[in-house]
Amino acid sequence: MSPALIAWRLLTRMLEPLAPRLLDARAKQGKEDPARVDERLGRASAARPPGDLVWLHGVSVGETLSLLPVVERLRRQRPDLTVLVTSGTLTSATLLARRLPEGVIHQFAPVDAPGAVAGFLDHWRPSLAVFVESELWPNLILEARRRGVKLVLASARITEKTVDGWRRFPGAAREILSAFDRILPQDETSAARLESLGARIDGHVNLKLAGAAPPHDPGAFTRLSAAIGDRPVVVAASTHDGEEIALVRALDKLADRLCLILVPRHPERSAAIAAALGRDGYRFALRSQGREPDRDTDIYIADTLGEMGLFLRLADVVVMGGSFSAALEKPPVGGHNPLEPARLGKPAVTGPDMTNWAAVAAALVEAGGLRVVDAPWDLPAILAPLLADDGAARSMGECGRRAAAEAGSGLDRLWEAVTPLLPLAQTFPGLPRGRR
């Protein structure tokens, strides 16, 4: 083991007694689930079913949602396996509680300390672990490898800043990356960066491009559609600080009867958004309060989790948030997934900051399913013709739908890479397939 990894292991072992206190403090700040803090210490809150288990890990919302198609494929093609999904944030846990199929287990990932890691692995004993994006926790990865767990780093994305940090410890980087049986970066840029650290690349997979359209509640759709009536609907999806007010002001004169639905990326910001709208005299309603838009509602604040599919289906046009940072002099976000509206055939418009989705955005723009504007105040010139011409909007949405379908082949490539690493299927006389 490299000196840097030995030092990390010793440091985390020394600091591990402080972990319960730190986690309790985070729980008081609303950053941890107080009822499930023990999971972060490697103490499981669920029993492990008998038989083989596959472990999938993504730290936050985007990563864990990208794992859902993998979960579905595993459940469909290998029902004999137990599937465990771990994540690191409260928001991701809330979404997974709604979206994971029955029988799939969710736990919070353990902190990267020797005792917590050992407790987690002692209990769950995975045969295969799939880490999404750039979760490179030394104790967790190396101990799993030591125990014979097959490891996959999928949809890997790594920034130049992260690479610069790892280059200070080249031996540690090589050792961690060599623990993986498969490394499948999102794109050529991440592949080159990982190769510079000593990784062996086994192909490219971007799981955020895979999967179906986000789900929705048909009953809620019917009720909201009736409440909105025949008003044109613009949905501002995954907005960030500063974008909501800028979008509202930009679209204020777009249409007298326009219904604007704001879907903040972080719903807990809804109180601040409501306060700002109230100061400016706008009439709004908050979904978290159980209200629905009516004739007097200018803006509907969709401050709930797991309902993006519902609001996108209501849209005539979608504006992608997290993409206007430069114009608003805010820290860059990098944009959000433009495939979500595209999969539903919705025309979409974005700001220029789509760093995290550059290749996808470029493909959608080239296909004619996505438009780019420099700033929120440039939106009316693009949105007005689409809202006035249903045929043009449908045509643009269909272009996006076709491009999204072409982009979604990554799941098949991941499945091909992972299948040889899965434990052999086992069947038992007298038991239905899937029971062990």
C-alpha positions as a Markdown table, in Angstrom:
| # | Residue | x | y | z |
|---|---|---|---|---|
| 1 | Met | 0.0 | 0.0 | 0.0 |
| 2 | Ser | 1.3 | 3.4 | -0.9 |
| 3 | Pro | 2.5 | 5.8 | 1.9 |
| 4 | Ala | -0.4 | 8.2 | 1.2 |
| 5 | Leu | -3.0 | 5.5 | 1.6 |
| 6 | Ile | -1.4 | 4.2 | 4.7 |
| 7 | Ala | -1.5 | 7.7 | 6.1 |
| 8 | Trp | -5.1 | 8.1 | 5.1 |
| 9 | Arg | -6.1 | 4.8 | 6.8 |
| 10 | Leu | -4.3 | 5.8 | 10.0 |
| 11 | Leu | -5.8 | 9.3 | 10.0 |
| 12 | Thr | -9.3 | 8.1 | 9.5 |
| 13 | Arg | -8.9 | 5.4 | 12.1 |
| 14 | Met | -7.7 | 8.0 | 14.6 |
| 15 | Leu | -10.5 | 10.4 | 13.8 |
| 16 | Glu | -13.3 | 7.7 | 13.6 |
| 17 | Pro | -14.3 | 8.1 | 17.3 |
| 18 | Leu | -15.3 | 11.6 | 16.5 |
| 19 | Ala | -17.7 | 10.5 | 13.6 |
| 20 | Pro | -20.8 | 10.0 | 15.7 |
| 21 | Arg | -20.5 | 13.5 | 17.2 |
| 22 | Leu | -19.9 | 15.1 | 13.7 |
| 23 | Leu | -22.9 | 13.2 | 12.2 |
| 24 | Asp | -25.2 | 14.3 | 15.1 |
| 25 | Ala | -24.1 | 17.9 | 14.5 |
| 26 | Arg | -24.9 | 17.4 | 10.8 |
| 27 | Ala | -28.3 | 15.9 | 11.7 |
| 28 | Lys | -29.1 | 19.0 | 13.7 |
| 29 | Gln | -28.3 | 21.1 | 10.7 |
| 30 | Gly | -30.7 | 19.1 | 8.5 |
| 31 | Lys | -27.9 | 17.4 | 6.6 |
| 32 | Glu | -28.3 | 13.9 | 7.9 |
| 33 | Asp | -31.4 | 11.8 | 8.8 |
| 34 | Pro | -31.2 | 11.5 | 12.6 |
| 35 | Ala | -33.1 | 8.2 | 12.6 |
| 36 | Arg | -30.5 | 6.7 | 10.2 |
| 37 | Val | -27.2 | 8.1 | 11.3 |
| 38 | Asp | -26.0 | 4.7 | 12.3 |
| 39 | Glu | -26.0 | 3.7 | 8.7 |
| 40 | Arg | -23.3 | 6.2 | 8.1 |
| 41 | Leu | -21.3 | 4.4 | 10.8 |
| 42 | Gly | -21.7 | 1.0 | 9.0 |
| 43 | Arg | -24.5 | -0.2 | 11.1 |
| 44 | Ala | -27.3 | -1.5 | 8.9 |
| 45 | Ser | -30.9 | -0.7 | 9.5 |
| 46 | Ala | -32.2 | -3.5 | 7.3 |
| 47 | Ala | -31.6 | -7.2 | 7.2 |
| 48 | Arg | -29.6 | -8.8 | 4.4 |
| 49 | Pro | -31.6 | -11.3 | 2.5 |
| 50 | Pro | -29.9 | -14.7 | 1.7 |
| 51 | Gly | -28.1 | -15.2 | -1.6 |
| 52 | Asp | -26.0 | -12.9 | -3.8 |
| 53 | Leu | -26.2 | -9.2 | -3.5 |
| 54 | Val | -25.2 | -6.4 | -6.0 |
| 55 | Trp | -24.4 | -3.0 | -4.6 |
| 56 | Leu | -25.0 | 0.3 | -6.5 |
| 57 | His | -23.7 | 3.6 | -5.2 |
| 58 | Gly | -24.3 | 7.2 | -6.2 |
| 59 | Val | -23.6 | 10.1 | -3.9 |
| 60 | Ser | -26.4 | 12.6 | -4.8 |
| 61 | Val | -29.6 | 13.1 | -6.7 |
| 62 | Gly | -28.3 | 13.0 | -10.3 |
| 63 | Glu | -26.1 | 10.0 | -9.7 |
| 64 | Thr | -28.7 | 7.9 | -7.9 |
| 65 | Leu | -31.4 | 8.7 | -10.4 |
| 66 | Ser | -29.0 | 7.6 | -13.2 |
| 67 | Leu | -28.8 | 4.2 | -11.4 |
| 68 | Leu | -32.6 | 3.5 | -11.7 |
| 69 | Pro | -32.4 | 2.0 | -15.2 |
| 70 | Val | -29.6 | -0.2 | -13.9 |
| 71 | Val | -31.8 | -1.3 | -11.0 |
| 72 | Glu | -34.6 | -2.1 | -13.4 |
| 73 | Arg | -32.4 | -4.1 | -15.7 |
| 74 | Leu | -31.0 | -6.1 | -12.8 |
| 75 | Arg | -34.5 | -6.8 | -11.5 |
| 76 | Arg | -35.7 | -7.9 | -14.9 |
| 77 | Gln | -32.8 | -10.0 | -16.0 |
| 78 | Arg | -31.4 | -11.2 | -12.7 |
| 79 | Pro | -34.4 | -11.5 | -10.2 |
| 80 | Asp | -32.3 | -14.0 | -8.2 |
| 81 | Leu | -30.1 | -11.1 | -7.0 |
| 82 | Thr | -30.7 | -8.7 | -4.1 |
| 83 | Val | -30.0 | -5.1 | -5.1 |
| 84 | Leu | -28.7 | -2.6 | -2.5 |
| 85 | Val | -28.5 | 1.1 | -3.4 |
| 86 | Thr | -26.5 | 3.5 | -1.3 |
| 87 | Ser | -26.4 | 7.3 | -1.5 |
| 88 | Gly | -25.0 | 10.2 | 0.6 |
| 89 | Thr | -27.6 | 12.9 | 0.7 |
| 90 | Leu | -31.1 | 13.3 | 2.3 |
| 91 | Thr | -32.6 | 14.5 | -1.0 |
| 92 | Ser | -31.4 | 11.4 | -2.8 |
| 93 | Ala | -32.7 | 9.2 | -0.1 |
| 94 | Thr | -36.2 | 10.8 | -0.3 |
| 95 | Leu | -36.3 | 10.4 | -4.1 |
| 96 | Leu | -35.1 | 6.8 | -3.9 |
| 97 | Ala | -37.8 | 6.0 | -1.3 |
| 98 | Arg | -40.4 | 6.9 | -4.0 |
| 99 | Arg | -38.7 | 5.5 | -7.0 |
| 100 | Leu | -37.0 | 2.2 | -6.1 |
| 101 | Pro | -38.9 | -0.9 | -6.9 |
| 102 | Glu | -40.2 | -3.0 | -4.0 |
| 103 | Gly | -37.6 | -5.3 | -2.6 |
| 104 | Val | -34.6 | -3.0 | -3.5 |
| 105 | Ile | -32.9 | -1.9 | -0.3 |
| 106 | His | -31.6 | 1.6 | 0.3 |
| 107 | Gln | -29.0 | 2.6 | 2.9 |
| 108 | Phe | -26.8 | 5.6 | 3.4 |
| 109 | Ala | -23.2 | 5.0 | 2.4 |
| 110 | Pro | -20.8 | 4.6 | 5.3 |
| 111 | Val | -18.2 | 7.3 | 6.1 |
| 112 | Asp | -14.7 | 6.3 | 4.8 |
| 113 | Ala | -13.3 | 5.2 | 8.1 |
| 114 | Pro | -12.0 | 1.6 | 8.7 |
| 115 | Gly | -14.5 | 0.6 | 11.3 |
| 116 | Ala | -17.6 | 1.9 | 9.4 |
| 117 | Val | -16.4 | 0.4 | 6.2 |
| 118 | Ala | -15.8 | -3.0 | 7.8 |
| 119 | Gly | -19.2 | -3.0 | 9.5 |
| 120 | Phe | -20.9 | -2.2 | 6.2 |
| 121 | Leu | -19.1 | -4.9 | 4.2 |
| 122 | Asp | -19.4 | -7.5 | 7.0 |
| 123 | His | -23.2 | -7.0 | 6.9 |
| 124 | Trp | -23.9 | -6.7 | 3.2 |
| 125 | Arg | -21.2 | -8.9 | 1.7 |
| 126 | Pro | -21.7 | -7.7 | -1.9 |
| 127 | Ser | -20.5 | -9.8 | -4.9 |
| 128 | Leu | -20.4 | -6.7 | -7.2 |
| 129 | Ala | -20.3 | -3.0 | -6.5 |
| 130 | Val | -21.0 | -0.3 | -9.1 |
| 131 | Phe | -19.9 | 3.2 | -8.2 |
| 132 | Val | -21.3 | 6.1 | -10.4 |
| 133 | Glu | -19.3 | 9.2 | -11.4 |
| 134 | Ser | -16.3 | 10.0 | -9.2 |
| 135 | Glu | -16.7 | 8.4 | -5.8 |
| 136 | Leu | -13.1 | 7.3 | -5.0 |
| 137 | Trp | -13.1 | 6.6 | -1.2 |
| 138 | Pro | -9.8 | 4.8 | -0.5 |
| 139 | Asn | -10.8 | 2.7 | 2.6 |
| 140 | Leu | -14.1 | 1.6 | 1.0 |
| 141 | Ile | -12.7 | 0.7 | -2.4 |
| 142 | Leu | -9.6 | -1.1 | -1.2 |
| 143 | Glu | -11.3 | -3.0 | 1.6 |
| 144 | Ala | -14.0 | -4.2 | -0.8 |
| 145 | Arg | -11.3 | -5.3 | -3.2 |
| 146 | Arg | -9.4 | -7.1 | -0.5 |
| 147 | Arg | -12.6 | -9.1 | 0.2 |
| 148 | Gly | -13.0 | -10.1 | -3.4 |
| 149 | Val | -15.8 | -7.8 | -4.4 |
| 150 | Lys | -15.9 | -7.1 | -8.1 |
| 151 | Leu | -15.7 | -3.3 | -8.7 |
| 152 | Val | -17.0 | -1.1 | -11.5 |
| 153 | Leu | -16.6 | 2.7 | -11.9 |
| 154 | Ala | -19.3 | 3.6 | -14.3 |
| 155 | Ser | -20.3 | 6.9 | -15.9 |
| 156 | Ala | -17.1 | 8.3 | -14.4 |
| 157 | Arg | -16.7 | 12.0 | -14.6 |
| 158 | Ile | -13.6 | 13.7 | -13.1 |
| 159 | Thr | -12.6 | 17.4 | -13.2 |
| 160 | Glu | -9.2 | 18.8 | -13.9 |
| 161 | Lys | -9.1 | 20.1 | -10.3 |
| 162 | Thr | -9.7 | 16.6 | -8.9 |
| 163 | Val | -7.0 | 15.2 | -11.2 |
| 164 | Asp | -4.5 | 17.9 | -10.0 |
| 165 | Gly | -5.2 | 16.8 | -6.4 |
| 166 | Trp | -4.6 | 13.1 | -7.1 |
| 167 | Arg | -1.4 | 13.9 | -9.0 |
| 168 | Arg | 0.1 | 14.9 | -5.7 |
| 169 | Phe | -0.3 | 11.2 | -4.7 |
| 170 | Pro | 0.3 | 9.3 | -8.0 |
| 171 | Gly | 0.9 | 5.9 | -6.3 |
| 172 | Ala | -2.3 | 6.2 | -4.3 |
| 173 | Ala | -4.3 | 7.1 | -7.5 |
| 174 | Arg | -2.9 | 4.2 | -9.4 |
| 175 | Glu | -3.6 | 1.8 | -6.5 |
| 176 | Ile | -7.2 | 2.9 | -6.1 |
| 177 | Leu | -8.0 | 2.9 | -9.9 |
| 178 | Ser | -6.3 | -0.5 | -10.4 |
| 179 | Ala | -8.8 | -1.9 | -7.8 |
| 180 | Phe | -11.6 | -1.6 | -10.4 |
| 181 | Asp | -12.4 | -4.4 | -12.7 |
| 182 | Arg | -14.0 | -2.0 | -15.2 |
| 183 | Ile | -13.7 | 1.7 | -15.6 |
| 184 | Leu | -16.2 | 3.3 | -18.0 |
| 185 | Pro | -15.9 | 7.1 | -18.2 |
| 186 | Gln | -18.7 | 9.4 | -19.5 |
| 187 | Asp | -16.7 | 10.9 | -22.3 |
| 188 | Glu | -13.2 | 11.3 | -23.9 |
| 189 | Thr | -12.2 | 14.1 | -21.6 |
| 190 | Ser | -12.8 | 12.1 | -18.4 |
| 191 | Ala | -11.2 | 9.1 | -20.0 |
| 192 | Ala | -8.0 | 11.0 | -20.8 |
| 193 | Arg | -7.9 | 12.4 | -17.3 |
| 194 | Leu | -8.3 | 9.0 | -15.7 |
| 195 | Glu | -5.7 | 7.5 | -18.0 |
| 196 | Ser | -3.3 | 10.2 | -16.9 |
| 197 | Leu | -3.7 | 8.8 | -13.4 |
| 198 | Gly | -3.0 | 5.3 | -14.5 |
| 199 | Ala | -6.5 | 4.0 | -15.1 |
| 200 | Arg | -7.3 | 1.3 | -17.7 |
| 201 | Ile | -10.3 | 2.4 | -19.7 |
| 202 | Asp | -12.9 | -0.2 | -20.8 |
| 203 | Gly | -15.2 | 1.9 | -22.9 |
| 204 | His | -17.5 | 4.9 | -22.4 |
| 205 | Val | -20.9 | 5.0 | -20.6 |
| 206 | Asn | -23.0 | 8.0 | -19.6 |
| 207 | Leu | -25.8 | 6.6 | -17.4 |
| 208 | Lys | -27.5 | 10.0 | -17.3 |
| 209 | Leu | -28.3 | 9.5 | -21.0 |
| 210 | Ala | -30.0 | 6.2 | -20.3 |
| 211 | Gly | -33.5 | 5.5 | -19.1 |
| 212 | Ala | -37.1 | 6.4 | -19.8 |
| 213 | Ala | -39.0 | 9.6 | -19.3 |
| 214 | Pro | -39.4 | 10.6 | -15.6 |
| 215 | Pro | -42.6 | 9.1 | -14.1 |
| 216 | His | -45.7 | 11.0 | -13.0 |
| 217 | Asp | -49.0 | 10.6 | -11.2 |
| 218 | Pro | -51.8 | 10.5 | -13.8 |
| 219 | Gly | -54.4 | 11.7 | -11.3 |
| 220 | Ala | -52.3 | 14.7 | -10.3 |
| 221 | Phe | -51.8 | 15.5 | -14.0 |
| 222 | Thr | -55.5 | 15.5 | -14.6 |
| 223 | Arg | -56.2 | 17.8 | -11.6 |
| 224 | Leu | -53.4 | 20.3 | -12.5 |
| 225 | Ser | -54.3 | 20.3 | -16.2 |
| 226 | Ala | -57.9 | 21.1 | -15.3 |
| 227 | Ala | -56.8 | 23.9 | -12.9 |
| 228 | Ile | -54.5 | 25.5 | -15.5 |
| 229 | Gly | -57.1 | 25.2 | -18.3 |
| 230 | Asp | -56.1 | 26.4 | -21.8 |
| 231 | Arg | -53.4 | 28.7 | -20.6 |
| 232 | Pro | -50.0 | 28.3 | -22.2 |
| 233 | Val | -47.5 | 26.7 | -19.7 |
| 234 | Val | -43.8 | 27.4 | -19.4 |
| 235 | Val | -41.9 | 25.2 | -17.0 |
| 236 | Ala | -38.6 | 26.5 | -15.6 |
| 237 | Ala | -36.9 | 23.2 | -14.5 |
| 238 | Ser | -34.2 | 22.8 | -11.9 |
| 239 | Thr | -33.7 | 26.5 | -11.2 |
| 240 | His | -31.0 | 27.9 | -8.9 |
| 241 | Asp | -30.6 | 31.0 | -6.8 |
| 242 | Gly | -31.2 | 34.2 | -8.8 |
| 243 | Glu | -32.7 | 32.4 | -11.8 |
| 244 | Glu | -36.3 | 32.4 | -10.6 |
| 245 | Ile | -36.8 | 36.1 | -10.3 |
| 246 | Ala | -34.8 | 36.8 | -13.5 |
| 247 | Leu | -37.0 | 34.3 | -15.4 |
| 248 | Val | -40.2 | 35.7 | -13.9 |
| 249 | Arg | -39.3 | 39.3 | -14.9 |
| 250 | Ala | -38.2 | 38.2 | -18.4 |
| 251 | Leu | -41.4 | 36.4 | -19.1 |
| 252 | Asp | -43.7 | 38.9 | -17.4 |
| 253 | Lys | -45.0 | 40.4 | -20.6 |
| 254 | Leu | -44.7 | 37.3 | -22.7 |
| 255 | Ala | -48.4 | 36.3 | -22.5 |
| 256 | Asp | -51.2 | 37.8 | -20.4 |
| 257 | Arg | -52.5 | 34.3 | -19.5 |
| 258 | Leu | -49.2 | 32.5 | -19.2 |
| 259 | Cys | -48.9 | 30.0 | -16.4 |
| 260 | Leu | -45.2 | 29.8 | -15.3 |
| 261 | Ile | -44.2 | 26.8 | -13.2 |
| 262 | Leu | -41.0 | 27.2 | -11.3 |
| 263 | Val | -39.4 | 23.9 | -10.2 |
| 264 | Pro | -36.4 | 24.8 | -8.0 |
| 265 | Arg | -33.6 | 22.4 | -7.9 |
| 266 | His | -33.6 | 22.6 | -4.1 |
| 267 | Pro | -37.2 | 22.8 | -2.9 |
| 268 | Glu | -36.2 | 24.1 | 0.5 |
| 269 | Arg | -35.5 | 27.4 | -1.2 |
| 270 | Ser | -39.2 | 27.9 | -1.9 |
| 271 | Ala | -39.7 | 30.2 | 1.1 |
| 272 | Ala | -37.0 | 32.6 | -0.2 |
| 273 | Ile | -38.5 | 32.5 | -3.7 |
| 274 | Ala | -42.0 | 33.2 | -2.4 |
| 275 | Ala | -40.7 | 36.1 | -0.4 |
| 276 | Ala | -39.0 | 37.6 | -3.4 |
| 277 | Leu | -42.1 | 37.1 | -5.6 |
| 278 | Gly | -44.3 | 38.6 | -2.9 |
| 279 | Arg | -42.2 | 41.8 | -2.7 |
| 280 | Asp | -42.5 | 42.2 | -6.4 |
| 281 | Gly | -46.3 | 41.8 | -6.3 |
| 282 | Tyr | -46.6 | 38.5 | -8.1 |
| 283 | Arg | -49.5 | 36.2 | -7.4 |
| 284 | Phe | -48.2 | 32.7 | -6.7 |
| 285 | Ala | -49.1 | 29.3 | -5.1 |
| 286 | Leu | -46.9 | 26.7 | -3.5 |
| 287 | Arg | -47.5 | 23.1 | -4.2 |
| 288 | Ser | -46.0 | 22.1 | -0.9 |
| 289 | Gln | -49.0 | 23.8 | 0.7 |
| 290 | Gly | -51.4 | 21.7 | -1.3 |
| 291 | Arg | -52.5 | 24.5 | -3.5 |
| 292 | Glu | -53.2 | 24.4 | -7.2 |
| 293 | Pro | -52.9 | 27.2 | -9.8 |
| 294 | Asp | -56.1 | 29.2 | -10.5 |
| 295 | Arg | -57.0 | 32.2 | -12.7 |
| 296 | Asp | -55.4 | 34.5 | -10.2 |
| 297 | Thr | -52.1 | 32.6 | -10.1 |
| 298 | Asp | -49.3 | 34.0 | -12.1 |
| 299 | Ile | -46.7 | 31.6 | -10.9 |
| 300 | Tyr | -46.8 | 28.1 | -9.5 |
| 301 | Ile | -43.9 | 27.1 | -7.3 |
| 302 | Ala | -43.5 | 23.3 | -7.6 |
| 303 | Asp | -41.5 | 22.8 | -4.4 |
| 304 | Thr | -41.9 | 19.1 | -4.0 |
| 305 | Leu | -39.5 | 16.2 | -4.7 |
| 306 | Gly | -40.0 | 13.5 | -7.3 |
| 307 | Glu | -42.6 | 15.2 | -9.5 |
| 308 | Met | -40.5 | 16.6 | -12.3 |
| 309 | Gly | -42.2 | 14.1 | -14.7 |
| 310 | Leu | -45.6 | 15.6 | -13.8 |
| 311 | Phe | -44.6 | 19.2 | -14.4 |
| 312 | Leu | -42.7 | 18.5 | -17.7 |
| 313 | Arg | -45.8 | 16.8 | -19.0 |
| 314 | Leu | -47.8 | 20.0 | -18.3 |
| 315 | Ala | -45.3 | 22.1 | -20.2 |
| 316 | Asp | -45.7 | 23.7 | -23.7 |
| 317 | Val | -42.1 | 24.8 | -23.5 |
| 318 | Val | -39.4 | 24.0 | -20.9 |
| 319 | Val | -36.6 | 26.3 | -19.8 |
| 320 | Met | -33.6 | 24.5 | -18.3 |
| 321 | Gly | -32.3 | 26.1 | -15.1 |
| 322 | Gly | -28.8 | 26.0 | -13.7 |
| 323 | Ser | -27.6 | 27.5 | -17.1 |
| 324 | Phe | -27.7 | 31.3 | -16.7 |
| 325 | Ser | -24.9 | 31.8 | -14.1 |
| 326 | Ala | -22.7 | 34.1 | -16.2 |
| 327 | Ala | -25.5 | 36.5 | -17.1 |
| 328 | Leu | -26.6 | 36.6 | -13.5 |
| 329 | Glu | -23.1 | 36.9 | -12.1 |
| 330 | Lys | -23.6 | 33.7 | -10.1 |
| 331 | Pro | -21.2 | 30.8 | -9.5 |
| 332 | Pro | -21.4 | 28.3 | -12.4 |
| 333 | Val | -23.7 | 25.3 | -12.1 |
| 334 | Gly | -23.1 | 23.5 | -15.3 |
| 335 | Gly | -26.7 | 23.0 | -16.3 |
| 336 | His | -29.1 | 20.1 | -15.8 |
| 337 | Asn | -30.3 | 17.1 | -17.8 |
| 338 | Pro | -31.9 | 18.3 | -21.1 |
| 339 | Leu | -32.9 | 14.8 | -22.0 |
| 340 | Glu | -35.7 | 14.8 | -19.5 |
| 341 | Pro | -37.9 | 17.2 | -21.5 |
| 342 | Ala | -36.6 | 15.7 | -24.8 |
| 343 | Arg | -37.8 | 12.2 | -23.8 |
| 344 | Leu | -41.3 | 13.6 | -23.5 |
| 345 | Gly | -41.1 | 15.5 | -26.8 |
| 346 | Lys | -41.1 | 18.9 | -25.2 |
| 347 | Pro | -39.2 | 21.8 | -26.9 |
| 348 | Ala | -36.6 | 23.2 | -24.5 |
| 349 | Val | -34.5 | 26.3 | -24.2 |
| 350 | Thr | -31.3 | 26.7 | -22.1 |
| 351 | Gly | -28.8 | 29.2 | -21.1 |
| 352 | Pro | -25.2 | 29.0 | -22.2 |
| 353 | Asp | -23.8 | 27.2 | -19.1 |
| 354 | Met | -24.3 | 23.5 | -20.0 |
| 355 | Thr | -20.8 | 22.4 | -19.0 |
| 356 | Asn | -21.9 | 19.2 | -17.3 |
| 357 | Trp | -24.0 | 18.3 | -20.4 |
| 358 | Ala | -22.0 | 19.8 | -23.2 |
| 359 | Ala | -22.0 | 16.8 | -25.6 |
| 360 | Val | -25.7 | 16.1 | -24.9 |
| 361 | Ala | -26.7 | 19.7 | -25.3 |
| 362 | Ala | -24.7 | 20.0 | -28.6 |
| 363 | Ala | -26.4 | 16.9 | -30.0 |
| 364 | Leu | -29.9 | 18.2 | -29.1 |
| 365 | Val | -29.1 | 21.6 | -30.6 |
| 366 | Glu | -27.9 | 20.0 | -33.7 |
| 367 | Ala | -31.0 | 17.8 | -33.9 |
| 368 | Gly | -33.2 | 20.9 | -33.5 |
| 369 | Gly | -34.7 | 19.9 | -30.1 |
| 370 | Leu | -32.9 | 22.5 | -28.0 |
| 371 | Arg | -32.3 | 26.2 | -28.3 |
| 372 | Val | -29.6 | 28.2 | -26.5 |
| 373 | Val | -29.9 | 31.9 | -25.4 |
| 374 | Asp | -27.3 | 34.0 | -23.6 |
| 375 | Ala | -29.5 | 35.4 | -20.8 |
| 376 | Pro | -33.1 | 35.1 | -19.3 |
| 377 | Trp | -34.1 | 38.4 | -21.0 |
| 378 | Asp | -33.5 | 36.8 | -24.4 |
| 379 | Leu | -36.1 | 34.1 | -23.8 |
| 380 | Pro | -39.3 | 35.9 | -25.0 |
| 381 | Ala | -37.9 | 36.1 | -28.6 |
| 382 | Ile | -37.6 | 32.2 | -28.6 |
| 383 | Leu | -40.6 | 31.3 | -26.5 |
| 384 | Ala | -43.3 | 33.5 | -28.1 |
| 385 | Pro | -43.2 | 31.8 | -31.5 |
| 386 | Leu | -43.3 | 28.4 | -29.9 |
| 387 | Leu | -46.3 | 29.2 | -27.7 |
| 388 | Ala | -48.1 | 30.8 | -30.6 |
| 389 | Asp | -47.5 | 27.8 | -33.0 |
| 390 | Asp | -48.4 | 24.4 | -31.7 |
| 391 | Gly | -47.1 | 22.7 | -34.8 |
| 392 | Ala | -43.6 | 24.3 | -34.5 |
| 393 | Ala | -43.5 | 23.4 | -30.8 |
| 394 | Arg | -44.4 | 19.8 | -31.6 |
| 395 | Ser | -41.9 | 19.5 | -34.4 |
| 396 | Met | -39.1 | 20.8 | -32.2 |
| 397 | Gly | -40.1 | 18.5 | -29.4 |
| 398 | Glu | -40.1 | 15.5 | -31.7 |
| 399 | Cys | -36.6 | 16.4 | -32.9 |
| 400 | Gly | -35.5 | 16.3 | -29.3 |
| 401 | Arg | -37.3 | 13.0 | -28.7 |
| 402 | Arg | -35.5 | 11.3 | -31.6 |
| 403 | Ala | -32.1 | 12.6 | -30.4 |
| 404 | Ala | -32.8 | 11.5 | -26.9 |
| 405 | Ala | -33.6 | 8.0 | -28.1 |
| 406 | Glu | -30.3 | 7.8 | -30.0 |
| 407 | Ala | -28.4 | 8.9 | -26.9 |
| 408 | Gly | -29.7 | 6.3 | -24.6 |
| 409 | Ser | -27.6 | 3.2 | -25.5 |
| 410 | Gly | -25.2 | 3.5 | -22.6 |
| 411 | Leu | -27.2 | 1.1 | -20.4 |
| 412 | Asp | -26.7 | -1.7 | -22.9 |
| 413 | Arg | -22.9 | -1.0 | -23.0 |
| 414 | Leu | -22.8 | -1.1 | -19.2 |
| 415 | Trp | -24.8 | -4.3 | -19.1 |
| 416 | Glu | -22.3 | -5.9 | -21.5 |
| 417 | Ala | -19.4 | -4.8 | -19.3 |
| 418 | Val | -21.0 | -5.9 | -16.0 |
| 419 | Thr | -22.6 | -9.2 | -17.0 |
| 420 | Pro | -19.3 | -11.2 | -16.8 |
| 421 | Leu | -18.7 | -9.9 | -13.2 |
| 422 | Leu | -22.2 | -10.9 | -11.9 |
| 423 | Pro | -22.4 | -14.0 | -9.7 |
| 424 | Leu | -23.7 | -17.1 | -11.5 |
| 425 | Ala | -27.5 | -17.4 | -11.3 |
| 426 | Gln | -28.6 | -20.0 | -8.9 |
| 427 | Thr | -31.9 | -21.8 | -8.8 |
| 428 | Phe | -33.3 | -24.2 | -6.2 |
| 429 | Pro | -35.8 | -27.0 | -6.7 |
| 430 | Gly | -39.3 | -26.1 | -5.5 |
| 431 | Leu | -38.7 | -22.4 | -5.2 |
| 432 | Pro | -39.9 | -19.7 | -7.6 |
| 433 | Arg | -37.0 | -17.9 | -9.4 |
| 434 | Gly | -35.8 | -15.0 | -7.4 |
| 435 | Arg | -36.3 | -16.6 | -4.0 |
| 436 | Arg | -33.1 | -17.9 | -2.4 |
